[in-house]
Amino acid sequence: MMQQDELIGTMLGGYRILASVGQGGMARVYKAYQENLDREVAIKVLPPWYATDSSFVERFNLEARLVARLSHPNIVTVHDASEQNGHLYIVMQLVSGGTLKQRLDQLHLQGKAMDTLEVVSIFAQLADALSYAHEQKIIHRDIKPVNVLLDGSGRPILSDFGIAKVLASTREGLTRPGAGVGTPEYMSPEQCKGGPVDGRADIYALGVMLFEAMTGYTPFRGDNYHALAHSHIYDPPPHPSSLHPTINPIIEHVILTALLKKPEQRYQRASDMADALKQALPGGVLAVSRTSASIEAIYLCPYCRKANKPQMRFCTQCGNQMNQCPFCSTTNPASNRFCYKCGQSLTRQ
């Protein structure tokens, strides 16, 4: 059997493999040419050493069936799925504009955050796509920037439903509910606990991505999985304005609502999150929900980024002095007596 690197230049079904374009959680993605329709496509190929494992094969085939059922402008389209010479593969829409991760990395290198119009455009569309998928009883469970493709116009397209779960009809035992599924930086508290997962876990992950888009950082950090999981479960997120003082307050409210620990306190439908985001556009007015009372002010340590309660004079993790401006929320060096942004005194009474 040929090695997977040797697929380039060969035919797989009716598709000529042109180049490798990425590695997913359990498969490699290639750019290919479909000769009979004269178009380029993306092909996700299961490594041959997995093709003999029935559990991987079942999971792979489930992905093809799940995504093929979805028809939405912000969800990647599946064209075909088959097997040849021990290679299981799925043929998908080719999206050539890069990923949201690449876009965020570019902004971070420039010291910038997304502007309000771009944020609302991208994340409202993603929330609408998730709302549609949830209505089909499909959840994603691995929402993260690398799984959001951008086309040439900047339209976001959600990809990689490889660990999606059919709430109503998935055969028992194919995957354990929530346990070990997802990417730690974006996992909801209930995923970290290994408990049952529904669409509100996707809403939480979308909130993590939105925080990252606005600040350049994910809200929780840890040296290992257990430290990250502990933070997701127990630590309140910092207010985005502690890192981005000029953030639109409506977007900040949306982020903090999506990141609430209890699923019943978050947006209950992704479409509700989309509607709330759209209120950040000119003329929009946010109807503040009852979850506002659950959102506690948190200051971010300027040294280790540990979230601390506002009354803490010293960081509970690294011991450095907290120096958050109480007027504009800008984080200042510990030696500053006055905020470098607004000029107000940093001395706490």
Short mmCIF file of C-alpha atoms in Angstrom, two decimals:
data_model
loop_
_atom_site.label_atom_id
_atom_site.label_comp_id
_atom_site.label_asym_id
_atom_site.label_seq_id
_atom_site.Cartn_x
_atom_site.Cartn_y
_atom_site.Cartn_z
CA MET A 1 0.00 0.00 0.00
CA MET A 2 1.38 3.42 -0.94
CA GLN A 3 2.31 5.93 1.77
CA GLN A 4 0.00 8.92 2.11
CA ASP A 5 2.69 11.39 0.99
CA GLU A 6 2.83 9.49 -2.26
CA LEU A 7 -0.81 10.32 -3.01
CA ILE A 8 0.25 13.64 -4.53
CA GLY A 9 0.13 13.36 -8.31
CA THR A 10 -2.01 10.21 -8.24
CA MET A 11 -5.71 9.59 -8.90
CA LEU A 12 -8.07 8.86 -6.03
CA GLY A 13 -11.40 7.92 -7.53
CA GLY A 14 -12.10 10.62 -10.11
CA TYR A 15 -9.83 13.14 -8.40
CA ARG A 16 -6.20 14.00 -9.11
CA ILE A 17 -4.36 14.85 -5.90
CA LEU A 18 -2.47 18.13 -6.39
CA ALA A 19 -1.04 19.12 -2.99
CA SER A 20 -1.34 18.65 0.75
CA VAL A 21 -3.02 21.66 2.37
CA GLY A 22 -3.41 20.63 6.00
CA GLN A 23 -3.64 18.02 8.72
CA GLY A 24 -6.87 17.59 10.64
CA GLY A 25 -7.60 15.75 13.85
CA MET A 26 -7.65 12.36 12.17
CA ALA A 27 -7.03 12.97 8.48
CA ARG A 28 -4.91 14.85 5.97
CA VAL A 29 -6.52 17.38 3.63
CA TYR A 30 -5.46 17.66 -0.01
CA LYS A 31 -6.22 20.01 -2.85
CA ALA A 32 -7.42 17.97 -5.83
CA TYR A 33 -8.82 18.37 -9.33
CA GLN A 34 -12.10 16.74 -10.35
CA GLU A 35 -11.65 16.09 -14.06
CA ASN A 36 -15.23 15.33 -15.10
CA LEU A 37 -16.56 18.60 -13.62
CA ASP A 38 -13.39 20.66 -14.26
CA ARG A 39 -13.13 22.02 -10.72
CA GLU A 40 -10.78 22.02 -7.76
CA VAL A 41 -11.95 20.43 -4.52
CA ALA A 42 -10.62 19.56 -1.08
CA ILE A 43 -10.23 15.90 -0.15
CA LYS A 44 -9.92 14.67 3.42
CA VAL A 45 -8.14 11.30 3.44
CA LEU A 46 -7.99 8.90 6.37
CA PRO A 47 -4.43 7.61 6.88
CA PRO A 48 -4.16 4.01 5.66
CA TRP A 49 -3.04 2.71 9.06
CA TYR A 50 -6.36 3.94 10.47
CA ALA A 51 -8.43 2.44 7.66
CA THR A 52 -8.07 -1.00 9.26
CA ASP A 53 -9.46 0.27 12.57
CA SER A 54 -13.21 -0.17 12.52
CA SER A 55 -13.85 2.53 15.15
CA PHE A 56 -11.99 5.14 13.10
CA VAL A 57 -13.73 4.03 9.93
CA GLU A 58 -17.11 4.33 11.61
CA ARG A 59 -16.28 7.80 12.89
CA PHE A 60 -15.03 8.89 9.47
CA ASN A 61 -18.14 7.61 7.70
CA LEU A 62 -20.34 9.32 10.28
CA GLU A 63 -18.63 12.63 9.52
CA ALA A 64 -19.41 12.25 5.82
CA ARG A 65 -23.06 11.46 6.45
CA LEU A 66 -23.49 14.24 9.00
CA VAL A 67 -22.02 17.06 6.98
CA ALA A 68 -23.65 15.87 3.75
CA ARG A 69 -27.00 16.54 5.44
CA LEU A 70 -26.11 20.18 6.05
CA SER A 71 -26.80 22.88 3.48
CA HIS A 72 -25.80 26.34 4.68
CA PRO A 73 -23.65 29.10 3.13
CA ASN A 74 -21.42 29.15 6.22
CA ILE A 75 -20.85 25.38 6.48
CA VAL A 76 -18.45 23.56 4.18
CA THR A 77 -20.22 21.56 1.45
CA VAL A 78 -19.58 17.82 1.08
CA HIS A 79 -19.60 16.58 -2.52
CA ASP A 80 -18.68 12.90 -2.25
CA ALA A 81 -17.32 10.16 0.00
CA SER A 82 -15.78 6.84 -1.01
CA GLU A 83 -12.90 4.37 -0.57
CA GLN A 84 -10.10 3.26 -2.88
CA ASN A 85 -7.13 1.01 -2.19
CA GLY A 86 -7.56 1.27 1.57
CA HIS A 87 -7.97 5.06 1.52
CA LEU A 88 -11.25 6.38 2.88
CA TYR A 89 -11.90 9.93 1.72
CA ILE A 90 -14.42 12.76 1.75
CA VAL A 91 -14.58 15.31 -1.09
CA MET A 92 -15.48 18.82 0.01
CA GLN A 93 -15.78 22.38 -1.18
CA LEU A 94 -12.34 24.00 -1.55
CA VAL A 95 -12.07 27.29 0.34
CA SER A 96 -8.94 29.17 -0.61
CA GLY A 97 -8.94 32.29 1.58
CA GLY A 98 -7.11 30.84 4.58
CA THR A 99 -8.43 30.34 8.10
CA LEU A 100 -9.68 32.57 10.87
CA LYS A 101 -6.59 31.55 12.85
CA GLN A 102 -4.37 32.97 10.13
CA ARG A 103 -6.41 36.17 10.14
CA LEU A 104 -6.15 36.51 13.93
CA ASP A 105 -2.42 35.76 13.88
CA GLN A 106 -1.95 38.48 11.26
CA LEU A 107 -3.82 41.02 13.38
CA HIS A 108 -1.92 39.99 16.52
CA LEU A 109 1.44 40.53 14.80
CA GLN A 110 0.26 44.00 13.80
CA GLY A 111 -0.84 44.76 17.36
CA LYS A 112 -4.44 45.15 16.23
CA ALA A 113 -7.84 43.73 17.06
CA MET A 114 -10.71 43.13 14.69
CA ASP A 115 -12.93 46.14 14.16
CA THR A 116 -16.57 45.96 15.12
CA LEU A 117 -17.92 45.53 11.58
CA GLU A 118 -15.62 42.60 10.80
CA VAL A 119 -16.31 40.94 14.14
CA VAL A 120 -20.07 41.18 13.76
CA SER A 121 -19.92 40.01 10.14
CA ILE A 122 -17.83 36.92 10.89
CA PHE A 123 -19.23 35.85 14.24
CA ALA A 124 -22.90 36.51 13.52
CA GLN A 125 -22.60 34.33 10.41
CA LEU A 126 -20.88 31.59 12.42
CA ALA A 127 -23.58 31.77 15.09
CA ASP A 128 -26.27 31.50 12.41
CA ALA A 129 -24.48 28.46 10.95
CA LEU A 130 -24.34 26.81 14.36
CA SER A 131 -28.00 27.59 14.96
CA TYR A 132 -28.85 25.82 11.71
CA ALA A 133 -26.68 22.80 12.60
CA HIS A 134 -28.20 22.59 16.07
CA GLU A 135 -31.68 22.59 14.54
CA GLN A 136 -30.56 19.52 12.59
CA LYS A 137 -29.59 17.97 15.96
CA ILE A 138 -25.88 18.21 15.15
CA ILE A 139 -23.32 19.83 17.41
CA HIS A 140 -19.73 20.55 16.42
CA ARG A 141 -17.83 20.20 19.71
CA ASP A 142 -14.51 21.49 18.33
CA ILE A 143 -15.14 25.14 17.42
CA LYS A 144 -11.78 26.92 17.06
CA PRO A 145 -10.19 29.42 14.64
CA VAL A 146 -8.39 26.80 12.55
CA ASN A 147 -11.76 25.18 11.80
CA VAL A 148 -13.17 28.40 10.37
CA LEU A 149 -12.25 28.88 6.71
CA LEU A 150 -12.49 32.24 4.97
CA ASP A 151 -13.33 32.57 1.29
CA GLY A 152 -12.02 35.32 -0.99
CA SER A 153 -14.67 37.77 0.20
CA GLY A 154 -14.01 37.08 3.88
CA ARG A 155 -17.12 34.94 4.35
CA PRO A 156 -16.56 32.45 7.19
CA ILE A 157 -17.21 28.78 6.50
CA LEU A 158 -17.27 26.30 9.37
CA SER A 159 -15.42 23.06 8.71
CA ASP A 160 -14.42 19.80 10.38
CA PHE A 161 -17.48 18.21 11.88
CA GLY A 162 -15.34 15.13 12.51
CA ILE A 163 -16.39 14.88 16.14
CA ALA A 164 -19.95 16.10 15.74
CA LYS A 165 -22.67 14.26 17.59
CA VAL A 166 -26.17 13.48 16.38
CA LEU A 167 -28.27 14.15 19.45
CA ALA A 168 -31.17 11.97 18.42
CA SER A 169 -29.75 9.07 16.44
CA THR A 170 -26.02 8.53 17.03
CA ARG A 171 -25.47 4.89 17.93
CA GLU A 172 -24.67 4.52 21.63
CA GLY A 173 -21.01 4.01 22.32
CA LEU A 174 -19.57 5.57 19.18
CA THR A 175 -18.13 8.38 21.31
CA ARG A 176 -18.40 9.05 25.02
CA PRO A 177 -20.49 12.16 25.78
CA GLY A 178 -18.14 15.09 26.05
CA ALA A 179 -15.16 13.21 27.42
CA GLY A 180 -11.85 14.01 25.82
CA VAL A 181 -13.49 15.69 22.84
CA GLY A 182 -12.48 19.15 21.70
CA THR A 183 -9.49 21.48 21.94
CA PRO A 184 -8.69 22.45 25.56
CA GLU A 185 -8.44 26.23 25.00
CA TYR A 186 -11.98 26.26 23.57
CA MET A 187 -13.72 23.56 25.61
CA SER A 188 -16.76 24.39 27.71
CA PRO A 189 -16.81 23.58 31.43
CA GLU A 190 -19.20 20.70 30.81
CA GLN A 191 -16.86 19.25 28.17
CA CYS A 192 -13.95 19.54 30.60
CA LYS A 193 -15.97 17.61 33.17
CA GLY A 194 -16.71 14.87 30.64
CA GLY A 195 -20.43 15.41 31.01
CA PRO A 196 -23.26 15.53 28.46
CA VAL A 197 -22.82 18.20 25.79
CA ASP A 198 -25.37 20.13 23.75
CA GLY A 199 -25.30 23.14 21.43
CA ARG A 200 -24.55 25.51 24.30
CA ALA A 201 -21.01 24.08 24.39
CA ASP A 202 -20.56 25.40 20.84
CA ILE A 203 -21.85 28.79 22.01
CA TYR A 204 -19.21 28.82 24.77
CA ALA A 205 -16.46 27.97 22.28
CA LEU A 206 -17.70 30.74 19.98
CA GLY A 207 -17.42 33.10 22.95
CA VAL A 208 -13.81 32.01 23.49
CA MET A 209 -13.03 32.72 19.83
CA LEU A 210 -14.75 36.09 20.04
CA PHE A 211 -12.68 36.98 23.12
CA GLU A 212 -9.55 35.98 21.18
CA ALA A 213 -10.56 38.05 18.15
CA MET A 214 -11.02 41.15 20.30
CA THR A 215 -7.97 40.82 22.59
CA GLY A 216 -5.41 38.61 20.85
CA TYR A 217 -5.58 36.03 23.65
CA THR A 218 -7.81 33.19 24.76
CA PRO A 219 -9.44 33.91 28.14
CA PHE A 220 -7.97 30.91 29.93
CA ARG A 221 -4.42 29.60 29.94
CA GLY A 222 -2.66 26.66 31.55
CA ASP A 223 0.54 24.66 31.31
CA ASN A 224 -1.38 21.44 30.66
CA TYR A 225 -4.84 20.08 29.99
CA HIS A 226 -5.75 19.76 33.67
CA ALA A 227 -4.79 23.38 34.43
CA LEU A 228 -6.83 24.61 31.46
CA ALA A 229 -9.80 22.45 32.39
CA HIS A 230 -9.68 23.75 35.96
CA SER A 231 -9.74 27.34 34.67
CA HIS A 232 -12.69 26.69 32.37
CA ILE A 233 -14.63 25.08 35.22
CA TYR A 234 -13.79 27.40 38.11
CA ASP A 235 -12.09 30.66 37.04
CA PRO A 236 -14.17 33.62 35.86
CA PRO A 237 -12.95 35.09 32.58
CA PRO A 238 -11.29 38.51 32.57
CA HIS A 239 -13.30 41.33 31.12
CA PRO A 240 -12.17 41.83 27.51
CA SER A 241 -11.92 45.56 28.21
CA SER A 242 -8.99 44.84 30.54
CA LEU A 243 -7.03 43.97 27.40
CA HIS A 244 -8.89 46.08 24.85
CA PRO A 245 -10.13 49.23 26.63
CA THR A 246 -12.01 50.55 23.59
CA ILE A 247 -13.95 47.36 22.88
CA ASN A 248 -17.59 47.90 21.98
CA PRO A 249 -19.46 47.30 25.27
CA ILE A 250 -22.15 45.30 23.52
CA ILE A 251 -19.57 42.88 22.13
CA GLU A 252 -18.02 42.59 25.60
CA HIS A 253 -21.42 41.74 27.03
CA VAL A 254 -21.98 39.11 24.34
CA ILE A 255 -18.60 37.52 25.11
CA LEU A 256 -19.17 37.37 28.86
CA THR A 257 -22.67 35.97 28.44
CA ALA A 258 -21.40 33.22 26.12
CA LEU A 259 -18.66 32.37 28.65
CA LEU A 260 -20.89 31.87 31.66
CA LYS A 261 -20.09 28.62 33.45
CA LYS A 262 -23.59 27.16 33.56
CA PRO A 263 -25.10 26.32 30.16
CA GLU A 264 -28.53 27.54 31.27
CA GLN A 265 -27.08 31.04 31.88
CA ARG A 266 -25.59 31.41 28.39
CA TYR A 267 -27.47 32.16 25.20
CA GLN A 268 -29.79 29.21 24.77
CA ARG A 269 -29.69 29.37 20.98
CA ALA A 270 -26.82 30.41 18.75
CA SER A 271 -29.25 32.60 16.83
CA ASP A 272 -29.79 34.61 20.03
CA MET A 273 -26.05 35.25 20.17
CA ALA A 274 -26.09 36.32 16.52
CA ASP A 275 -28.95 38.75 17.18
CA ALA A 276 -27.14 40.21 20.19
CA LEU A 277 -23.95 40.71 18.16
CA LYS A 278 -25.83 42.57 15.45
CA GLN A 279 -26.90 45.11 18.06
CA ALA A 280 -23.27 46.32 18.12
CA LEU A 281 -23.72 47.79 14.66
CA PRO A 282 -24.59 51.51 14.35
CA GLY A 283 -28.11 52.11 15.63
CA GLY A 284 -28.26 48.83 17.54
CA VAL A 285 -29.48 48.73 21.12
CA LEU A 286 -28.68 45.80 23.37
CA ALA A 287 -31.48 44.37 25.42
CA VAL A 288 -29.49 43.37 28.49
CA SER A 289 -30.51 39.91 29.64
CA ARG A 290 -30.98 38.68 33.18
CA THR A 291 -27.59 36.96 32.95
CA SER A 292 -25.93 40.36 33.41
CA ALA A 293 -26.08 40.00 37.17
CA SER A 294 -23.99 36.84 36.89
CA ILE A 295 -21.12 38.62 35.12
CA GLU A 296 -18.54 39.57 37.73
CA ALA A 297 -15.84 42.17 37.12
CA ILE A 298 -12.42 40.54 36.85
CA TYR A 299 -8.97 42.10 36.46
CA LEU A 300 -6.22 40.44 34.47
CA CYS A 301 -2.72 40.29 35.95
CA PRO A 302 -0.37 42.22 33.60
CA TYR A 303 2.39 39.68 34.27
CA CYS A 304 0.91 36.16 34.18
CA ARG A 305 -2.62 36.92 32.88
CA LYS A 306 -4.27 35.21 35.83
CA ALA A 307 -7.83 36.45 36.37
CA ASN A 308 -8.17 38.15 39.75
CA LYS A 309 -11.09 39.70 41.58
CA PRO A 310 -11.01 43.52 41.59
CA GLN A 311 -10.36 43.78 45.33
CA MET A 312 -7.08 41.83 45.05
CA ARG A 313 -4.00 44.04 45.48
CA PHE A 314 -1.65 41.24 44.45
CA CYS A 315 -2.05 38.49 41.86
CA THR A 316 -3.12 35.23 43.45
CA GLN A 317 -0.90 33.28 41.07
CA CYS A 318 2.38 35.20 40.61
CA GLY A 319 2.19 37.61 43.55
CA ASN A 320 2.82 40.74 41.48
CA GLN A 321 0.91 43.90 42.27
CA MET A 322 -2.33 44.32 40.38
CA ASN A 323 -2.45 47.70 38.67
CA GLN A 324 -5.68 47.98 36.74
CA CYS A 325 -6.91 51.51 36.09
CA PRO A 326 -10.34 51.80 37.80
CA PHE A 327 -11.42 54.49 35.32
CA CYS A 328 -10.58 53.12 31.86
CA SER A 329 -9.67 49.47 32.70
CA THR A 330 -6.22 49.72 31.11
CA THR A 331 -3.58 47.42 32.60
CA ASN A 332 -0.56 49.45 33.70
CA PRO A 333 2.94 48.44 34.84
CA ALA A 334 3.05 47.84 38.58
CA SER A 335 5.35 50.86 39.07
CA ASN A 336 2.89 53.35 37.53
CA ARG A 337 1.15 55.75 39.90
CA PHE A 338 -1.02 57.22 37.15
CA CYS A 339 -2.72 55.50 34.22
CA TYR A 340 -0.71 56.02 31.05
CA LYS A 341 -3.93 56.11 28.98
CA CYS A 342 -6.34 58.36 30.89
CA GLY A 343 -3.99 59.99 33.44
CA GLN A 344 -6.09 59.08 36.48
CA SER A 345 -4.47 58.05 39.77
CA LEU A 346 -3.88 54.32 40.21
CA THR A 347 -3.57 54.58 44.00
CA ARG A 348 -6.25 52.52 45.71
CA GLN A 349 -7.87 54.07 48.73
#
